[in-house]
């Protein structure tokens, strides 16, 4: 193209100026990255520092709050794990999250396949409807849901979260999957249909493997939502052995007008660990899946 | 569904009353009772208090052949209230539920009448405190029985050393840890004296601190101040009476007082004043003994100078904000008779005393006579006698934010934070008194919805 | 599609073209309906029904004993506080989303500029706020802002700046809740934009450089047009989520000072749950719909347009 011609004719002078521009761009980039990383990481850093201070130092006003001056203590972590329901909350959160992710994926993959490939009557309207669901905030739903939850006998069990979290995850995940499935060439289905596959086989053998990055992205999304959700457990769970991490950490460690800051921060950091690990390993899929869902939807 | 709430009420009063008066006899299972009772109780902040509470209830259950299950629900994030909403709407959950402060009035349609129980408690142990009557007895019907834990009041909590050094006021002499008060000295403890001291302490770097923010503590201390100046936002008959000379006077007082307070008070939550005192900066707050108790753990140097005592006196009297806690029984509960038995049991002096010990004096009994019969407040230390004046010992009158408006409106005044909002409009937002009062009138009108 | 039908029909010799076609259609739609059934059940039972019930609740009086029509809405229109909530929700959503989009865009650019080797590390560090459950990280922020112990004010004091009333002054409280929202949400924009940047062919930039385009021109004429779609989608989605935010304001300010930081969700909680006026709370929540409906329209139009482009 034009590039080759231009490069040949202009030659070394241009390359030098490009290098100079590149150097400035690099400096500017690193400078802004450092600023951003400080902005993004100073709160978690402070949480970590606080979680390692003694109660006395946390209550102290004369010391530098950003460093530990009076000795590191792991007391807050120990008492969180030994004396509180934290391990139970952790277990419950894991159970809830696994169930929600599984339900979400089954429901949204099935629906996305039907909506993107099986053009039945009302499919278009339904796709729009799924989209609109995303607009209904949980703060509107949680009060009427009390009665449904109560009628099902699920109030104050973590299974209620398995029931209601999909309302937060399914619409978006279906949307990601519709985007992904639409990007799969139609020739693939045709080939599979010639081979005599039915729709279920085609979905499992052809679509799922091809759309794996999208599926992983949707799973991470569902995971994040059900791991971090606050309002539903706040409203529906009140027994210690049914509690999940977000609400449990707050309610265990704030007693009346007494805040156990060290423990709160320790709890927040421990609660954040599983998502951090998952993102660290699967982020590339997440990015690929989300963006293709968003751009190709 | 909600429309038929009234018709679905179960009037168990007759059957339940019989059970209530046979409390000393072994509990007899009725057709209604499945022999189980689940309790949703307030999650106590004092370590160990929950365990004692649970043991008392379970032991009672064993003795009476009732299978008792206890859950402790925190009031943080208004979870206690949220859970009450959840259970009454879902019509399932606990049998017995802790309903502090306004919750009795809010859930009056879902709570079983407890006239028989409370009358029996009063006849056995003596009269309940006035705030309990105001909050637990709705339209002439008791819907809450006194809870053995949780009830608190907002004492004036001061650093006696700082007051002595910087303001020349010896609080320990005015409010000694025994019955020998000098009335003249007590009379000198007025809001004007308080303001004068606040100025000096502010100058010395130790300001007074109290929340003027959407937190229950803020409504508590501000409402007592307003009441001490004779202000009623809404009167007994439900008329809006905020537009008065008294209101202007108290707003004027507060615009002077807030000059000597930390600007952070507009963002304090209920723990803001605790941290203020514990940090060693603050000289005075209005609070139950929790601030002192935590200071004992985290900053003993501060704790040993703390003194709990009476609120200052205003032109219309001396008031102390109170937050009584009740237990109620939901109407959907199949075991109301057992619940009533339990209410009687936990109101006994033995249980209340045991809980007082467990809570280190934080809980105030709702039966007036119990104040005299317990020495927990005289023996708390350091310093010796720090809690003696935590129960009302002098001429203080209990008050509740929003009193004396009808409970429905008073509770909205408290929960919507009308007091702190009105004050902050003037002292922080710079509104004129008239503008702020005009806003309050509009807001109060909005709370009148039927 | 036509090929598929023909093949399928021809595979079954006993049927005529026509009836085989209808049979196939029926089978396909039956399967389709069966496959979306779980989704339908979730939406109908757990979203549509409760949402409808909320609308019904919003037409009752406070004690839920009487039908009052639109009286709750008319009541809200007359309340100063309500209009403040409307105003604050809009400011909050717009400023926060613009902030997130801007920071995400700049950060994505910066990451994309540096050598590929180090990109993962920087990206990973900047993703952390997005990963901590918001209710808990907001508590951390609150501890940073707390009037007596504020560690940020400690730093300001060290460099000789007056303490900032982060949560007690109406302006700063609004600033703080927006700041925390940006902090939590910006990493999401970062990764979305980063992926979009990576999909822009390098040749476009090289060609532009040779044509003498400076950095701004390249940004304006290549990067922005190429990223238009993804910017639109992320911004619209983010507005929806930000608009309905509950955790941050609830934990940080509880709506104060003087109700100035209330959003629809927190104000609905205040009047509905805390003041026990559930019909009014439901009415407040429902007010989010008109705004969100406009956004939905925009998104759907966008999605359809892109579908046609495909």
mmCIF file of C-alpha atoms in Angstrom, chain A residues 14-230:
data_model
loop_
_atom_site.group_PDB
_atom_site.id
_atom_site.type_symbol
_atom_site.label_atom_id
_atom_site.label_comp_id
_atom_site.label_asym_id
_atom_site.label_seq_id
_atom_site.Cartn_x
_atom_site.Cartn_y
_atom_site.Cartn_z
ATOM 1 C CA UNK A 14 11.047 10.067 9.233
ATOM 2 C CA UNK A 15 12.156 7.051 11.168
ATOM 3 C CA UNK A 16 14.191 9.264 13.473
ATOM 4 C CA UNK A 17 11.239 11.546 14.142
ATOM 5 C CA UNK A 18 9.037 8.535 14.778
ATOM 6 C CA UNK A 19 11.527 7.276 17.348
ATOM 7 C CA UNK A 20 11.617 10.656 19.023
ATOM 8 C CA UNK A 21 7.797 10.768 19.149
ATOM 9 C CA UNK A 22 7.790 7.251 20.426
ATOM 10 C CA UNK A 23 10.129 8.162 23.274
ATOM 11 C CA UNK A 24 7.896 11.002 24.381
ATOM 12 C CA UNK A 25 4.837 8.825 24.112
ATOM 13 C CA UNK A 26 6.527 6.234 26.300
ATOM 14 C CA UNK A 27 7.484 8.779 28.933
ATOM 15 C CA UNK A 28 3.985 10.226 28.990
ATOM 16 C CA UNK A 29 2.494 6.743 29.169
ATOM 17 C CA UNK A 30 4.640 5.615 32.069
ATOM 18 C CA UNK A 31 4.017 8.864 33.911
ATOM 19 C CA UNK A 32 0.263 8.565 33.575
ATOM 20 C CA UNK A 33 0.355 4.860 34.432
ATOM 21 C CA UNK A 34 2.204 5.617 37.643
ATOM 22 C CA UNK A 35 -0.384 8.239 38.556
ATOM 23 C CA UNK A 36 -3.231 5.838 37.811
ATOM 24 C CA UNK A 37 -1.688 2.951 39.684
ATOM 25 C CA UNK A 38 -1.233 5.162 42.744
ATOM 26 C CA UNK A 39 -4.857 6.247 42.460
ATOM 27 C CA UNK A 40 -6.083 2.691 42.029
ATOM 28 C CA UNK A 41 -3.914 1.054 44.640
ATOM 29 C CA UNK A 42 -3.571 3.447 47.534
ATOM 30 C CA UNK A 43 -6.911 2.467 49.105
ATOM 31 C CA UNK A 44 -6.144 -1.282 49.041
ATOM 32 C CA UNK A 45 -2.679 -0.467 50.371
ATOM 33 C CA UNK A 46 -4.175 1.476 53.240
ATOM 34 C CA UNK A 47 -6.619 -1.338 53.916
ATOM 35 C CA UNK A 48 -3.726 -3.768 54.090
ATOM 36 C CA UNK A 49 -1.760 -1.507 56.434
ATOM 37 C CA UNK A 50 -4.773 -1.035 58.685
ATOM 38 C CA UNK A 51 -5.413 -4.771 58.832
ATOM 39 C CA UNK A 52 -1.884 -5.315 60.151
ATOM 40 C CA UNK A 53 -1.977 -2.637 62.859
ATOM 41 C CA UNK A 54 -2.858 -3.187 66.473
ATOM 42 C CA UNK A 55 -6.155 -1.730 67.661
ATOM 43 C CA UNK A 56 -4.215 0.732 69.744
ATOM 44 C CA UNK A 57 -2.299 2.045 66.770
ATOM 45 C CA UNK A 58 -5.458 2.288 64.680
ATOM 46 C CA UNK A 59 -6.980 4.476 67.404
ATOM 47 C CA UNK A 60 -3.801 6.544 67.595
ATOM 48 C CA UNK A 61 -3.827 10.016 66.024
ATOM 49 C CA UNK A 62 -0.192 10.984 66.447
ATOM 50 C CA UNK A 63 1.414 8.353 64.227
ATOM 51 C CA UNK A 64 1.779 8.281 60.463
ATOM 52 C CA UNK A 65 -1.335 6.381 59.337
ATOM 53 C CA UNK A 66 0.327 5.123 56.160
ATOM 54 C CA UNK A 67 2.969 2.996 57.827
ATOM 55 C CA UNK A 68 3.001 0.545 60.716
ATOM 56 C CA UNK A 69 4.995 2.095 63.513
ATOM 57 C CA UNK A 70 4.121 -0.058 66.475
ATOM 58 C CA UNK A 71 4.653 -3.528 65.194
ATOM 59 C CA UNK A 72 2.840 -5.769 62.753
ATOM 60 C CA UNK A 73 0.099 -7.988 64.120
ATOM 61 C CA UNK A 74 -1.761 -10.783 62.395
ATOM 62 C CA UNK A 75 -4.262 -10.760 65.233
ATOM 63 C CA UNK A 76 -7.081 -9.437 63.046
ATOM 64 C CA UNK A 77 -6.653 -12.242 60.544
ATOM 65 C CA UNK A 78 -6.454 -14.884 63.244
ATOM 66 C CA UNK A 79 -9.508 -13.703 65.105
ATOM 67 C CA UNK A 80 -11.396 -13.332 61.821
ATOM 68 C CA UNK A 81 -10.699 -16.942 60.934
ATOM 69 C CA UNK A 82 -10.959 -18.408 64.430
ATOM 70 C CA UNK A 83 -13.546 -16.394 66.363
ATOM 71 C CA UNK A 84 -16.038 -15.245 63.763
ATOM 72 C CA UNK A 85 -18.278 -16.858 61.200
ATOM 73 C CA UNK A 86 -15.964 -15.705 58.424
ATOM 74 C CA UNK A 87 -15.006 -19.223 57.251
ATOM 75 C CA UNK A 88 -18.702 -20.094 57.098
ATOM 76 C CA UNK A 89 -19.453 -16.987 55.058
ATOM 77 C CA UNK A 90 -16.636 -17.949 52.752
ATOM 78 C CA UNK A 91 -18.001 -21.453 52.263
ATOM 79 C CA UNK A 92 -21.534 -20.169 51.691
ATOM 80 C CA UNK A 93 -20.327 -17.606 49.182
ATOM 81 C CA UNK A 94 -18.469 -20.288 47.265
ATOM 82 C CA UNK A 95 -21.520 -22.567 47.192
ATOM 83 C CA UNK A 96 -23.804 -19.742 46.097
ATOM 84 C CA UNK A 97 -21.388 -18.518 43.476
ATOM 85 C CA UNK A 98 -20.803 -21.940 41.945
ATOM 86 C CA UNK A 99 -24.532 -22.610 41.736
ATOM 87 C CA UNK A 100 -25.288 -19.191 40.311
ATOM 88 C CA UNK A 101 -22.575 -19.432 37.690
ATOM 89 C CA UNK A 102 -23.772 -22.890 36.665
ATOM 90 C CA UNK A 103 -27.423 -21.856 36.460
ATOM 91 C CA UNK A 104 -26.568 -18.657 34.648
ATOM 92 C CA UNK A 105 -24.485 -20.392 32.032
ATOM 93 C CA UNK A 106 -27.023 -23.134 31.312
ATOM 94 C CA UNK A 107 -29.887 -20.670 31.061
ATOM 95 C CA UNK A 108 -28.104 -18.049 29.031
ATOM 96 C CA UNK A 109 -26.354 -20.423 26.625
ATOM 97 C CA UNK A 110 -29.607 -22.197 25.852
ATOM 98 C CA UNK A 111 -31.466 -18.925 25.456
ATOM 99 C CA UNK A 112 -28.730 -17.280 23.423
ATOM 100 C CA UNK A 113 -28.576 -20.207 21.047
ATOM 101 C CA UNK A 114 -32.322 -20.181 20.564
ATOM 102 C CA UNK A 115 -32.470 -16.427 20.141
ATOM 103 C CA UNK A 116 -29.564 -16.162 17.742
ATOM 104 C CA UNK A 117 -30.153 -19.288 15.639
ATOM 105 C CA UNK A 118 -33.729 -20.532 15.946
ATOM 106 C CA UNK A 119 -35.775 -17.677 14.585
ATOM 107 C CA UNK A 120 -39.080 -18.610 16.187
ATOM 108 C CA UNK A 121 -42.066 -16.357 16.596
ATOM 109 C CA UNK A 122 -41.415 -13.665 19.197
ATOM 110 C CA UNK A 123 -37.679 -14.233 19.335
ATOM 111 C CA UNK A 124 -36.910 -10.644 18.439
ATOM 112 C CA UNK A 125 -39.265 -9.274 21.051
ATOM 113 C CA UNK A 126 -37.829 -11.606 23.630
ATOM 114 C CA UNK A 127 -34.255 -10.576 22.855
ATOM 115 C CA UNK A 128 -35.314 -6.980 23.430
ATOM 116 C CA UNK A 129 -37.088 -8.023 26.605
ATOM 117 C CA UNK A 130 -33.958 -9.663 27.979
ATOM 118 C CA UNK A 131 -32.177 -6.457 27.314
ATOM 119 C CA UNK A 132 -34.749 -4.397 29.158
ATOM 120 C CA UNK A 133 -34.443 -6.666 32.174
ATOM 121 C CA UNK A 134 -31.021 -5.216 32.676
ATOM 122 C CA UNK A 135 -32.703 -1.889 33.362
ATOM 123 C CA UNK A 136 -34.729 -3.090 36.328
ATOM 124 C CA UNK A 137 -32.723 -2.287 39.449
ATOM 125 C CA UNK A 138 -32.565 -4.723 42.340
ATOM 126 C CA UNK A 139 -33.559 -1.932 44.699
ATOM 127 C CA UNK A 140 -36.988 -1.991 43.052
ATOM 128 C CA UNK A 141 -37.371 -5.755 43.194
ATOM 129 C CA UNK A 142 -36.232 -6.760 46.627
ATOM 130 C CA UNK A 143 -39.370 -5.689 48.469
ATOM 131 C CA UNK A 144 -41.923 -7.515 46.274
ATOM 132 C CA UNK A 145 -39.568 -10.485 46.194
ATOM 133 C CA UNK A 146 -39.966 -10.834 49.967
ATOM 134 C CA UNK A 147 -43.352 -12.406 49.438
ATOM 135 C CA UNK A 148 -42.206 -14.803 46.716
ATOM 136 C CA UNK A 149 -39.189 -15.791 48.775
ATOM 137 C CA UNK A 150 -41.349 -16.276 51.850
ATOM 138 C CA UNK A 151 -43.893 -18.369 49.962
ATOM 139 C CA UNK A 152 -41.106 -20.626 48.701
ATOM 140 C CA UNK A 153 -39.796 -20.998 52.248
ATOM 141 C CA UNK A 154 -36.400 -19.677 51.244
ATOM 142 C CA UNK A 155 -36.180 -16.615 53.459
ATOM 143 C CA UNK A 156 -32.966 -16.708 55.438
ATOM 144 C CA UNK A 157 -31.274 -19.509 53.516
ATOM 145 C CA UNK A 158 -28.502 -18.890 51.050
ATOM 146 C CA UNK A 159 -30.530 -20.792 48.439
ATOM 147 C CA UNK A 160 -32.591 -17.644 48.087
ATOM 148 C CA UNK A 161 -29.491 -16.037 46.610
ATOM 149 C CA UNK A 162 -29.117 -18.911 44.177
ATOM 150 C CA UNK A 163 -32.683 -18.142 43.163
ATOM 151 C CA UNK A 164 -32.456 -14.371 42.785
ATOM 152 C CA UNK A 165 -28.879 -13.706 41.654
ATOM 153 C CA UNK A 166 -29.588 -15.082 38.171
ATOM 154 C CA UNK A 167 -31.872 -12.079 37.667
ATOM 155 C CA UNK A 168 -28.724 -9.973 37.888
ATOM 156 C CA UNK A 169 -26.486 -12.219 35.805
ATOM 157 C CA UNK A 170 -28.636 -13.898 33.166
ATOM 158 C CA UNK A 171 -29.613 -10.851 31.074
ATOM 159 C CA UNK A 172 -26.064 -9.623 30.591
ATOM 160 C CA UNK A 173 -24.647 -13.100 30.045
ATOM 161 C CA UNK A 174 -27.357 -13.913 27.522
ATOM 162 C CA UNK A 175 -26.451 -10.731 25.754
ATOM 163 C CA UNK A 176 -22.759 -11.626 25.637
ATOM 164 C CA UNK A 177 -23.593 -15.078 24.334
ATOM 165 C CA UNK A 178 -25.990 -13.804 21.672
ATOM 166 C CA UNK A 179 -23.175 -11.583 20.461
ATOM 167 C CA UNK A 180 -20.768 -14.451 20.404
ATOM 168 C CA UNK A 181 -23.063 -16.953 18.731
ATOM 169 C CA UNK A 182 -24.020 -14.418 16.069
ATOM 170 C CA UNK A 183 -20.384 -14.137 15.130
ATOM 171 C CA UNK A 184 -20.152 -17.870 14.414
ATOM 172 C CA UNK A 185 -20.488 -18.417 10.668
ATOM 173 C CA UNK A 186 -23.754 -19.995 9.576
ATOM 174 C CA UNK A 187 -21.831 -22.491 7.431
ATOM 175 C CA UNK A 188 -20.832 -24.283 10.619
ATOM 176 C CA UNK A 189 -24.447 -25.107 11.543
ATOM 177 C CA UNK A 190 -25.185 -26.197 8.052
ATOM 178 C CA UNK A 191 -22.276 -28.566 8.034
ATOM 179 C CA UNK A 192 -23.361 -29.990 11.356
ATOM 180 C CA UNK A 193 -26.954 -30.350 10.227
ATOM 181 C CA UNK A 194 -25.810 -32.257 7.157
ATOM 182 C CA UNK A 195 -24.058 -34.636 9.494
ATOM 183 C CA UNK A 196 -27.468 -35.264 11.108
ATOM 184 C CA UNK A 197 -26.813 -33.495 14.371
ATOM 185 C CA UNK A 198 -29.829 -32.174 16.254
ATOM 186 C CA UNK A 199 -29.866 -28.739 17.809
ATOM 187 C CA UNK A 200 -28.761 -29.868 21.227
ATOM 188 C CA UNK A 201 -25.798 -31.769 19.813
ATOM 189 C CA UNK A 202 -24.912 -28.888 17.592
ATOM 190 C CA UNK A 203 -24.984 -26.489 20.524
ATOM 191 C CA UNK A 204 -22.772 -28.658 22.681
ATOM 192 C CA UNK A 205 -20.390 -29.962 20.033
ATOM 193 C CA UNK A 206 -20.064 -26.924 17.793
ATOM 194 C CA UNK A 207 -21.163 -23.714 19.489
ATOM 195 C CA UNK A 208 -19.859 -24.206 23.001
ATOM 196 C CA UNK A 209 -16.285 -25.024 21.960
ATOM 197 C CA UNK A 210 -16.156 -22.210 19.433
ATOM 198 C CA UNK A 211 -17.631 -19.680 21.843
ATOM 199 C CA UNK A 212 -15.469 -20.721 24.782
ATOM 200 C CA UNK A 213 -13.843 -17.291 25.273
ATOM 201 C CA UNK A 214 -17.297 -15.725 25.398
ATOM 202 C CA UNK A 215 -18.483 -18.385 27.828
ATOM 203 C CA UNK A 216 -15.521 -17.772 30.110
ATOM 204 C CA UNK A 217 -16.169 -14.028 29.981
ATOM 205 C CA UNK A 218 -19.790 -14.573 30.902
ATOM 206 C CA UNK A 219 -18.803 -16.922 33.700
ATOM 207 C CA UNK A 220 -16.426 -14.385 35.160
ATOM 208 C CA UNK A 221 -19.128 -11.768 34.967
ATOM 209 C CA UNK A 222 -21.585 -14.026 36.788
ATOM 210 C CA UNK A 223 -18.910 -14.896 39.302
ATOM 211 C CA UNK A 224 -18.129 -11.246 40.007
ATOM 212 C CA UNK A 225 -21.757 -10.298 40.446
ATOM 213 C CA UNK A 226 -22.671 -13.122 42.775
ATOM 214 C CA UNK A 227 -19.468 -12.750 44.756
ATOM 215 C CA UNK A 228 -19.950 -9.037 45.373
ATOM 216 C CA UNK A 229 -23.699 -8.551 45.595
ATOM 217 C CA UNK A 230 -24.773 -6.661 48.690
#
